[in-house]
Amino acid sequence: MSGQGVRWTAEQVLALAPDASSRKSGSRLAAPGPWSEAGSGDDAVWGLCKGSGRTPYQAVVDLAGGDGPGYRCSCPSRKFPCKHALGLLLLWAGAEPCVGESAEPPPWAAEWLSGRRARASARAAGAGATGGNGSPDGDGAAAGRGAGDPQAARRRAERRTAAITAGATELEQRLGDLLSRGLAGADGAGYGEWEQTAARMVDAQAPGLAGRVRELGAVAASGPGWPDRLLAECALLHLLARGWRAAHDGGLPEPLAATVRARAGLNVDAATVLADAAGEGGNLRRDAWLVLAQRDTEEGRLTARRIWLHGRASGRPALLLAFGAAGRAPQITLPVGTVLDADLAYYPGAARLRAALGERWAAPSAGFVPPGGSTEDALSAYGAALAEDPWLDGWPVVLRDVVPVRPAERGGWQLADAEGDTALPVAPAVPESRLWRLVALSGGGPVTVFGECGHRGFAPHTAWAPGSGETTAVLL
């Protein structure tokens, strides 16, 4: 199936769900009962699902195409994929006979599939090397506005730079005032003052600064040890504000200046990144990218989706970042554990982790177990990345042959090297359920685990079953 004979796992399907309720509803529909005229073929799955009305819902999923997985259902849901698409995919993933191979999809499915794929081909031809099918994070619209009137775009950029500089200066003063008064009592002051400062940063068009200011409020209310953590976070925020002014004055090397601009909230749009990378001397990278993990988080009124990749040939990690408005999942979705033959372009910056997705050259294919290292290797990688980007919360690493343990004398979970005497502490915020699932997969033996290594500890996201060449990624 999907051109390379790959059938997704149920976990990969459920990872596509926009929320927990969709996963639950989709699982209920993963039974043959309500389905009819279902089938699969030509990188697509389709079927009719009986609902509450007289007419069954028409669901079809395009597993390939230039834009990757796509979904259409005649139900009124505004979620993508909806529960019917999820249920259909789960049936197909489970090799249910009711979703057998078929030579051709029915007309209602074929019409949508041909239209979607034609549009994707047209975009690819029109966008060419600019990577018009890149990360759908909305940046392209901004690029279009700027390209229409270069002089107006330059004036807008200058006004925004001036506004952020004023905001950074004000932030330095506010942080100075805070430390002059002392931190005593900051834990009982509530979120009001932090929200006021964050609002000032929003007015200054510096969403990155605003977000970090809001996090200070949570740190102050984080329980024992909060003064140390608050002081550390204030120092990092002060460093960022000073870094912005230094970058504006030309006092930083360009990679670090680009990092500072991005951390403050002044991002380069994906279309520009792809266009620059595709130009002469650019760094557009085509590789077999293994989809390591996908995580959604709520950030204000937006849903942020992070997808981590590992290049098979380059060995480099990459992070795709996409956003969806409230109640809608981000458009970009990649099945975890599969391999994507695609172009990637890294955003400017010192650490070079975030990337924009360019041309996809084939449908997702079978994955592999990524090469990993020891816990010491993970700390070294995180330390090197932190030296280039001091505001980094975590760095993606793959741990090879580690065992989840919970030392009785310390209480916290650890991932210990099976052949060594070192271990990484697990971040306190990691849910216990995720760790018990890892324990069950491990069975007391070594496993390969992907996650983020940060100053709070290691946060596991995905694991691969130990031994016997098993390449199925298991979401934790």
PDB file of N, CA and C in Angstrom, residues 311-397:
ATOM      1  N   GLY A 311      17.496  12.737   9.439  1.00  0.00           N
ATOM      2  CA  GLY A 311      17.959  12.457   8.088  1.00  0.00           C
ATOM      3  C   GLY A 311      18.819  11.204   8.049  1.00  0.00           C
ATOM      4  N   ARG A 312      18.415  10.254   7.202  1.00  0.00           N
ATOM      5  CA  ARG A 312      19.147   8.984   7.165  1.00  0.00           C
ATOM      6  C   ARG A 312      20.565   9.180   6.634  1.00  0.00           C
ATOM      7  N   ALA A 313      20.729   9.956   5.585  1.00  0.00           N
ATOM      8  CA  ALA A 313      22.054  10.160   4.998  1.00  0.00           C
ATOM      9  C   ALA A 313      22.844  11.227   5.747  1.00  0.00           C
ATOM     10  N   SER A 314      22.188  12.321   6.075  1.00  0.00           N
ATOM     11  CA  SER A 314      22.891  13.435   6.728  1.00  0.00           C
ATOM     12  C   SER A 314      23.097  13.194   8.216  1.00  0.00           C
ATOM     13  N   GLY A 315      22.225  12.387   8.830  1.00  0.00           N
ATOM     14  CA  GLY A 315      22.293  12.173  10.272  1.00  0.00           C
ATOM     15  C   GLY A 315      21.843  13.371  11.082  1.00  0.00           C
ATOM     16  N   ARG A 316      21.271  14.378  10.431  1.00  0.00           N
ATOM     17  CA  ARG A 316      20.892  15.612  11.129  1.00  0.00           C
ATOM     18  C   ARG A 316      19.455  15.547  11.643  1.00  0.00           C
ATOM     19  N   PRO A 317      19.208  16.174  12.783  1.00  0.00           N
ATOM     20  CA  PRO A 317      17.819  16.319  13.232  1.00  0.00           C
ATOM     21  C   PRO A 317      17.183  17.549  12.593  1.00  0.00           C
ATOM     22  N   ALA A 318      15.890  17.563  12.557  1.00  0.00           N
ATOM     23  CA  ALA A 318      15.152  18.730  12.049  1.00  0.00           C
ATOM     24  C   ALA A 318      13.827  18.807  12.779  1.00  0.00           C
ATOM     25  N   LEU A 319      13.314  20.010  12.880  1.00  0.00           N
ATOM     26  CA  LEU A 319      12.038  20.246  13.561  1.00  0.00           C
ATOM     27  C   LEU A 319      11.127  21.031  12.642  1.00  0.00           C
ATOM     28  N   LEU A 320       9.964  20.444  12.338  1.00  0.00           N
ATOM     29  CA  LEU A 320       8.927  21.158  11.596  1.00  0.00           C
ATOM     30  C   LEU A 320       7.942  21.723  12.603  1.00  0.00           C
ATOM     31  N   LEU A 321       7.568  22.961  12.410  1.00  0.00           N
ATOM     32  CA  LEU A 321       6.666  23.633  13.341  1.00  0.00           C
ATOM     33  C   LEU A 321       5.483  24.184  12.564  1.00  0.00           C
ATOM     34  N   ALA A 322       4.280  23.857  13.004  1.00  0.00           N
ATOM     35  CA  ALA A 322       3.074  24.342  12.339  1.00  0.00           C
ATOM     36  C   ALA A 322       2.056  24.734  13.396  1.00  0.00           C
ATOM     37  N   PHE A 323       1.134  25.621  13.012  1.00  0.00           N
ATOM     38  CA  PHE A 323       0.139  26.113  13.952  1.00  0.00           C
ATOM     39  C   PHE A 323      -1.255  25.979  13.355  1.00  0.00           C
ATOM     40  N   GLY A 324      -2.222  25.751  14.228  1.00  0.00           N
ATOM     41  CA  GLY A 324      -3.611  25.722  13.828  1.00  0.00           C
ATOM     42  C   GLY A 324      -4.420  26.636  14.730  1.00  0.00           C
ATOM     43  N   ALA A 325      -5.434  27.248  14.159  1.00  0.00           N
ATOM     44  CA  ALA A 325      -6.297  28.118  14.954  1.00  0.00           C
ATOM     45  C   ALA A 325      -7.081  27.279  15.959  1.00  0.00           C
ATOM     46  N   ALA A 326      -7.703  27.960  16.898  1.00  0.00           N
ATOM     47  CA  ALA A 326      -8.453  27.265  17.957  1.00  0.00           C
ATOM     48  C   ALA A 326      -9.470  26.306  17.358  1.00  0.00           C
ATOM     49  N   GLY A 327      -9.453  25.062  17.837  1.00  0.00           N
ATOM     50  CA  GLY A 327     -10.394  24.063  17.375  1.00  0.00           C
ATOM     51  C   GLY A 327     -10.024  23.392  16.073  1.00  0.00           C
ATOM     52  N   ARG A 328      -8.923  23.769  15.488  1.00  0.00           N
ATOM     53  CA  ARG A 328      -8.502  23.159  14.226  1.00  0.00           C
ATOM     54  C   ARG A 328      -7.054  22.699  14.352  1.00  0.00           C
ATOM     55  N   ALA A 329      -6.809  21.473  13.955  1.00  0.00           N
ATOM     56  CA  ALA A 329      -5.451  20.947  14.027  1.00  0.00           C
ATOM     57  C   ALA A 329      -4.603  21.552  12.922  1.00  0.00           C
ATOM     58  N   PRO A 330      -3.323  21.724  13.158  1.00  0.00           N
ATOM     59  CA  PRO A 330      -2.433  22.191  12.084  1.00  0.00           C
ATOM     60  C   PRO A 330      -2.526  21.266  10.886  1.00  0.00           C
ATOM     61  N   GLN A 331      -2.368  21.829   9.705  1.00  0.00           N
ATOM     62  CA  GLN A 331      -2.564  21.041   8.488  1.00  0.00           C
ATOM     63  C   GLN A 331      -1.479  19.989   8.302  1.00  0.00           C
ATOM     64  N   ILE A 332      -0.257  20.328   8.618  1.00  0.00           N
ATOM     65  CA  ILE A 332       0.821  19.390   8.332  1.00  0.00           C
ATOM     66  C   ILE A 332       0.744  18.199   9.284  1.00  0.00           C
ATOM     67  N   THR A 333       0.728  17.004   8.696  1.00  0.00           N
ATOM     68  CA  THR A 333       0.649  15.774   9.464  1.00  0.00           C
ATOM     69  C   THR A 333       1.508  14.721   8.783  1.00  0.00           C
ATOM     70  N   LEU A 334       2.393  14.115   9.531  1.00  0.00           N
ATOM     71  CA  LEU A 334       3.248  13.070   8.977  1.00  0.00           C
ATOM     72  C   LEU A 334       3.161  11.846   9.882  1.00  0.00           C
ATOM     73  N   PRO A 335       2.965  10.661   9.309  1.00  0.00           N
ATOM     74  CA  PRO A 335       2.849   9.459  10.147  1.00  0.00           C
ATOM     75  C   PRO A 335       4.173   9.135  10.831  1.00  0.00           C
ATOM     76  N   VAL A 336       4.127   9.022  12.131  1.00  0.00           N
ATOM     77  CA  VAL A 336       5.335   8.752  12.917  1.00  0.00           C
ATOM     78  C   VAL A 336       5.869   7.352  12.585  1.00  0.00           C
ATOM     79  N   GLY A 337       7.183   7.262  12.422  1.00  0.00           N
ATOM     80  CA  GLY A 337       7.819   5.987  12.149  1.00  0.00           C
ATOM     81  C   GLY A 337       8.038   5.707  10.682  1.00  0.00           C
ATOM     82  N   THR A 338       7.484   6.545   9.798  1.00  0.00           N
ATOM     83  CA  THR A 338       7.696   6.344   8.370  1.00  0.00           C
ATOM     84  C   THR A 338       8.820   7.244   7.876  1.00  0.00           C
ATOM     85  N   VAL A 339       9.223   7.034   6.642  1.00  0.00           N
ATOM     86  CA  VAL A 339      10.306   7.810   6.035  1.00  0.00           C
ATOM     87  C   VAL A 339       9.738   8.662   4.915  1.00  0.00           C
ATOM     88  N   LEU A 340      10.172   9.902   4.887  1.00  0.00           N
ATOM     89  CA  LEU A 340       9.694  10.862   3.901  1.00  0.00           C
ATOM     90  C   LEU A 340      10.864  11.266   3.012  1.00  0.00           C
ATOM     91  N   ASP A 341      10.743  11.011   1.732  1.00  0.00           N
ATOM     92  CA  ASP A 341      11.755  11.465   0.775  1.00  0.00           C
ATOM     93  C   ASP A 341      11.390  12.891   0.382  1.00  0.00           C
ATOM     94  N   ALA A 342      12.116  13.864   0.918  1.00  0.00           N
ATOM     95  CA  ALA A 342      11.688  15.252   0.744  1.00  0.00           C
ATOM     96  C   ALA A 342      12.879  16.199   0.862  1.00  0.00           C
ATOM     97  N   ASP A 343      12.628  17.426   0.380  1.00  0.00           N
ATOM     98  CA  ASP A 343      13.593  18.519   0.552  1.00  0.00           C
ATOM     99  C   ASP A 343      13.284  19.261   1.834  1.00  0.00           C
ATOM    100  N   LEU A 344      14.332  19.658   2.524  1.00  0.00           N
ATOM    101  CA  LEU A 344      14.193  20.464   3.739  1.00  0.00           C
ATOM    102  C   LEU A 344      15.152  21.643   3.665  1.00  0.00           C
ATOM    103  N   ALA A 345      14.732  22.753   4.205  1.00  0.00           N
ATOM    104  CA  ALA A 345      15.598  23.930   4.300  1.00  0.00           C
ATOM    105  C   ALA A 345      15.593  24.405   5.747  1.00  0.00           C
ATOM    106  N   TYR A 346      16.767  24.597   6.309  1.00  0.00           N
ATOM    107  CA  TYR A 346      16.863  25.024   7.695  1.00  0.00           C
ATOM    108  C   TYR A 346      16.715  26.540   7.798  1.00  0.00           C
ATOM    109  N   TYR A 347      16.002  26.959   8.838  1.00  0.00           N
ATOM    110  CA  TYR A 347      15.875  28.383   9.117  1.00  0.00           C
ATOM    111  C   TYR A 347      17.230  28.930   9.572  1.00  0.00           C
ATOM    112  N   PRO A 348      17.462  30.201   9.329  1.00  0.00           N
ATOM    113  CA  PRO A 348      18.736  30.779   9.803  1.00  0.00           C
ATOM    114  C   PRO A 348      18.794  30.768  11.324  1.00  0.00           C
ATOM    115  N   GLY A 349      19.982  30.617  11.835  1.00  0.00           N
ATOM    116  CA  GLY A 349      20.156  30.570  13.289  1.00  0.00           C
ATOM    117  C   GLY A 349      21.404  29.796  13.627  1.00  0.00           C
ATOM    118  N   ALA A 350      21.777  29.837  14.886  1.00  0.00           N
ATOM    119  CA  ALA A 350      23.014  29.197  15.304  1.00  0.00           C
ATOM    120  C   ALA A 350      22.856  27.688  15.427  1.00  0.00           C
ATOM    121  N   ALA A 351      21.737  27.237  16.015  1.00  0.00           N
ATOM    122  CA  ALA A 351      21.589  25.811  16.266  1.00  0.00           C
ATOM    123  C   ALA A 351      21.140  25.043  15.039  1.00  0.00           C
ATOM    124  N   ARG A 352      20.429  25.705  14.097  1.00  0.00           N
ATOM    125  CA  ARG A 352      19.987  25.062  12.865  1.00  0.00           C
ATOM    126  C   ARG A 352      19.169  23.806  13.148  1.00  0.00           C
ATOM    127  N   LEU A 353      18.021  23.987  13.742  1.00  0.00           N
ATOM    128  CA  LEU A 353      17.140  22.862  14.013  1.00  0.00           C
ATOM    129  C   LEU A 353      15.818  22.997  13.278  1.00  0.00           C
ATOM    130  N   ARG A 354      15.166  24.161  13.404  1.00  0.00           N
ATOM    131  CA  ARG A 354      13.884  24.323  12.733  1.00  0.00           C
ATOM    132  C   ARG A 354      14.084  24.347  11.220  1.00  0.00           C
ATOM    133  N   ALA A 355      13.164  23.674  10.523  1.00  0.00           N
ATOM    134  CA  ALA A 355      13.282  23.572   9.076  1.00  0.00           C
ATOM    135  C   ALA A 355      11.928  23.783   8.423  1.00  0.00           C
ATOM    136  N   ALA A 356      11.963  24.128   7.143  1.00  0.00           N
ATOM    137  CA  ALA A 356      10.753  24.246   6.327  1.00  0.00           C
ATOM    138  C   ALA A 356      10.717  23.070   5.365  1.00  0.00           C
ATOM    139  N   LEU A 357       9.533  22.504   5.212  1.00  0.00           N
ATOM    140  CA  LEU A 357       9.371  21.328   4.353  1.00  0.00           C
ATOM    141  C   LEU A 357       9.151  21.765   2.920  1.00  0.00           C
ATOM    142  N   GLY A 358       9.984  21.258   2.030  1.00  0.00           N
ATOM    143  CA  GLY A 358       9.861  21.600   0.613  1.00  0.00           C
ATOM    144  C   GLY A 358       9.212  20.476  -0.168  1.00  0.00           C
ATOM    145  N   GLU A 359       9.761  20.190  -1.319  1.00  0.00           N
ATOM    146  CA  GLU A 359       9.172  19.183  -2.203  1.00  0.00           C
ATOM    147  C   GLU A 359       9.219  17.801  -1.578  1.00  0.00           C
ATOM    148  N   ARG A 360       8.095  17.094  -1.676  1.00  0.00           N
ATOM    149  CA  ARG A 360       8.061  15.689  -1.265  1.00  0.00           C
ATOM    150  C   ARG A 360       8.112  14.850  -2.537  1.00  0.00           C
ATOM    151  N   TRP A 361       9.076  13.964  -2.582  1.00  0.00           N
ATOM    152  CA  TRP A 361       9.336  13.238  -3.825  1.00  0.00           C
ATOM    153  C   TRP A 361       8.632  11.896  -3.894  1.00  0.00           C
ATOM    154  N   ALA A 362       8.094  11.428  -2.826  1.00  0.00           N
ATOM    155  CA  ALA A 362       7.404  10.136  -2.838  1.00  0.00           C
ATOM    156  C   ALA A 362       6.513  10.046  -1.615  1.00  0.00           C
ATOM    157  N   ALA A 363       5.621   9.072  -1.659  1.00  0.00           N
ATOM    158  CA  ALA A 363       4.770   8.822  -0.496  1.00  0.00           C
ATOM    159  C   ALA A 363       5.612   8.279   0.652  1.00  0.00           C
ATOM    160  N   PRO A 364       5.162   8.442   1.895  1.00  0.00           N
ATOM    161  CA  PRO A 364       5.908   7.888   3.028  1.00  0.00           C
ATOM    162  C   PRO A 364       6.148   6.399   2.861  1.00  0.00           C
ATOM    163  N   SER A 365       7.337   5.963   3.215  1.00  0.00           N
ATOM    164  CA  SER A 365       7.703   4.560   3.080  1.00  0.00           C
ATOM    165  C   SER A 365       8.061   3.985   4.449  1.00  0.00           C
ATOM    166  N   ALA A 366       8.456   2.711   4.455  1.00  0.00           N
ATOM    167  CA  ALA A 366       8.737   2.029   5.726  1.00  0.00           C
ATOM    168  C   ALA A 366       9.885   2.701   6.467  1.00  0.00           C
ATOM    169  N   GLY A 367       9.768   2.742   7.776  1.00  0.00           N
ATOM    170  CA  GLY A 367      10.774   3.404   8.597  1.00  0.00           C
ATOM    171  C   GLY A 367      11.892   2.474   9.021  1.00  0.00           C
ATOM    172  N   PHE A 368      12.733   2.982   9.885  1.00  0.00           N
ATOM    173  CA  PHE A 368      13.862   2.221  10.392  1.00  0.00           C
ATOM    174  C   PHE A 368      14.144   2.676  11.817  1.00  0.00           C
ATOM    175  N   VAL A 369      14.955   1.906  12.500  1.00  0.00           N
ATOM    176  CA  VAL A 369      15.350   2.295  13.851  1.00  0.00           C
ATOM    177  C   VAL A 369      16.502   3.290  13.736  1.00  0.00           C
ATOM    178  N   PRO A 370      16.338   4.492  14.253  1.00  0.00           N
ATOM    179  CA  PRO A 370      17.397   5.493  14.085  1.00  0.00           C
ATOM    180  C   PRO A 370      18.629   5.135  14.909  1.00  0.00           C
ATOM    181  N   PRO A 371      19.801   5.481  14.393  1.00  0.00           N
ATOM    182  CA  PRO A 371      21.007   5.259  15.195  1.00  0.00           C
ATOM    183  C   PRO A 371      20.995   6.201  16.394  1.00  0.00           C
ATOM    184  N   GLY A 372      21.434   5.734  17.482  1.00  0.00           N
ATOM    185  CA  GLY A 372      21.435   6.568  18.680  1.00  0.00           C
ATOM    186  C   GLY A 372      22.759   6.501  19.391  1.00  0.00           C
ATOM    187  N   GLY A 373      22.805   7.122  20.547  1.00  0.00           N
ATOM    188  CA  GLY A 373      24.019   7.158  21.338  1.00  0.00           C
ATOM    189  C   GLY A 373      23.720   6.909  22.797  1.00  0.00           C
ATOM    190  N   SER A 374      24.729   7.110  23.600  1.00  0.00           N
ATOM    191  CA  SER A 374      24.596   6.906  25.040  1.00  0.00           C
ATOM    192  C   SER A 374      24.016   8.158  25.696  1.00  0.00           C
ATOM    193  N   THR A 375      23.764   8.066  26.987  1.00  0.00           N
ATOM    194  CA  THR A 375      23.281   9.237  27.709  1.00  0.00           C
ATOM    195  C   THR A 375      24.342  10.334  27.745  1.00  0.00           C
ATOM    196  N   GLU A 376      25.604   9.937  27.775  1.00  0.00           N
ATOM    197  CA  GLU A 376      26.674  10.938  27.735  1.00  0.00           C
ATOM    198  C   GLU A 376      26.691  11.654  26.386  1.00  0.00           C
ATOM    199  N   ASP A 377      26.460  10.896  25.310  1.00  0.00           N
ATOM    200  CA  ASP A 377      26.382  11.521  23.987  1.00  0.00           C
ATOM    201  C   ASP A 377      25.232  12.530  23.947  1.00  0.00           C
ATOM    202  N   ALA A 378      24.113  12.168  24.557  1.00  0.00           N
ATOM    203  CA  ALA A 378      22.958  13.070  24.557  1.00  0.00           C
ATOM    204  C   ALA A 378      23.283  14.373  25.285  1.00  0.00           C
ATOM    205  N   LEU A 379      23.941  14.263  26.430  1.00  0.00           N
ATOM    206  CA  LEU A 379      24.296  15.470  27.173  1.00  0.00           C
ATOM    207  C   LEU A 379      25.286  16.330  26.392  1.00  0.00           C
ATOM    208  N   SER A 380      26.221  15.667  25.703  1.00  0.00           N
ATOM    209  CA  SER A 380      27.187  16.422  24.895  1.00  0.00           C
ATOM    210  C   SER A 380      26.490  17.168  23.767  1.00  0.00           C
ATOM    211  N   ALA A 381      25.542  16.487  23.114  1.00  0.00           N
ATOM    212  CA  ALA A 381      24.813  17.131  22.019  1.00  0.00           C
ATOM    213  C   ALA A 381      23.992  18.310  22.530  1.00  0.00           C
ATOM    214  N   TYR A 382      23.336  18.112  23.675  1.00  0.00           N
ATOM    215  CA  TYR A 382      22.533  19.202  24.241  1.00  0.00           C
ATOM    216  C   TYR A 382      23.424  20.376  24.670  1.00  0.00           C
ATOM    217  N   GLY A 383      24.562  20.054  25.258  1.00  0.00           N
ATOM    218  CA  GLY A 383      25.475  21.112  25.674  1.00  0.00           C
ATOM    219  C   GLY A 383      26.005  21.917  24.504  1.00  0.00           C
ATOM    220  N   ALA A 384      26.349  21.222  23.415  1.00  0.00           N
ATOM    221  CA  ALA A 384      26.844  21.928  22.227  1.00  0.00           C
ATOM    222  C   ALA A 384      25.770  22.838  21.643  1.00  0.00           C
ATOM    223  N   ALA A 385      24.527  22.330  21.601  1.00  0.00           N
ATOM    224  CA  ALA A 385      23.436  23.153  21.063  1.00  0.00           C
ATOM    225  C   ALA A 385      23.150  24.337  21.980  1.00  0.00           C
ATOM    226  N   LEU A 386      23.255  24.104  23.292  1.00  0.00           N
ATOM    227  CA  LEU A 386      22.987  25.177  24.256  1.00  0.00           C
ATOM    228  C   LEU A 386      24.031  26.284  24.161  1.00  0.00           C
ATOM    229  N   ALA A 387      25.242  25.908  23.821  1.00  0.00           N
ATOM    230  CA  ALA A 387      26.291  26.921  23.664  1.00  0.00           C
ATOM    231  C   ALA A 387      25.982  27.853  22.501  1.00  0.00           C
ATOM    232  N   GLU A 388      25.255  27.351  21.519  1.00  0.00           N
ATOM    233  CA  GLU A 388      24.910  28.181  20.367  1.00  0.00           C
ATOM    234  C   GLU A 388      23.592  28.919  20.565  1.00  0.00           C
ATOM    235  N   ASP A 389      22.703  28.354  21.374  1.00  0.00           N
ATOM    236  CA  ASP A 389      21.393  28.957  21.613  1.00  0.00           C
ATOM    237  C   ASP A 389      21.073  28.842  23.102  1.00  0.00           C
ATOM    238  N   PRO A 390      21.437  29.844  23.903  1.00  0.00           N
ATOM    239  CA  PRO A 390      21.251  29.744  25.356  1.00  0.00           C
ATOM    240  C   PRO A 390      19.792  29.629  25.790  1.00  0.00           C
ATOM    241  N   TRP A 391      18.838  29.953  24.898  1.00  0.00           N
ATOM    242  CA  TRP A 391      17.421  29.924  25.261  1.00  0.00           C
ATOM    243  C   TRP A 391      16.763  28.606  24.869  1.00  0.00           C
ATOM    244  N   LEU A 392      17.568  27.644  24.492  1.00  0.00           N
ATOM    245  CA  LEU A 392      17.063  26.349  24.060  1.00  0.00           C
ATOM    246  C   LEU A 392      16.490  25.588  25.249  1.00  0.00           C
ATOM    247  N   ASP A 393      15.254  25.106  25.119  1.00  0.00           N
ATOM    248  CA  ASP A 393      14.636  24.308  26.186  1.00  0.00           C
ATOM    249  C   ASP A 393      15.025  22.838  26.109  1.00  0.00           C
ATOM    250  N   GLY A 394      15.243  22.335  24.916  1.00  0.00           N
ATOM    251  CA  GLY A 394      15.582  20.927  24.763  1.00  0.00           C
ATOM    252  C   GLY A 394      16.175  20.667  23.392  1.00  0.00           C
ATOM    253  N   TRP A 395      16.868  19.530  23.282  1.00  0.00           N
ATOM    254  CA  TRP A 395      17.499  19.174  22.019  1.00  0.00           C
ATOM    255  C   TRP A 395      17.114  17.735  21.698  1.00  0.00           C
ATOM    256  N   PRO A 396      16.718  17.468  20.442  1.00  0.00           N
ATOM    257  CA  PRO A 396      16.281  16.104  20.104  1.00  0.00           C
ATOM    258  C   PRO A 396      17.460  15.139  20.054  1.00  0.00           C
ATOM    259  N   VAL A 397      17.326  14.025  20.754  1.00  0.00           N
ATOM    260  CA  VAL A 397      18.376  13.011  20.766  1.00  0.00           C
ATOM    261  C   VAL A 397      17.725  11.630  20.748  1.00  0.00           C
TER     262      VAL A 397
END
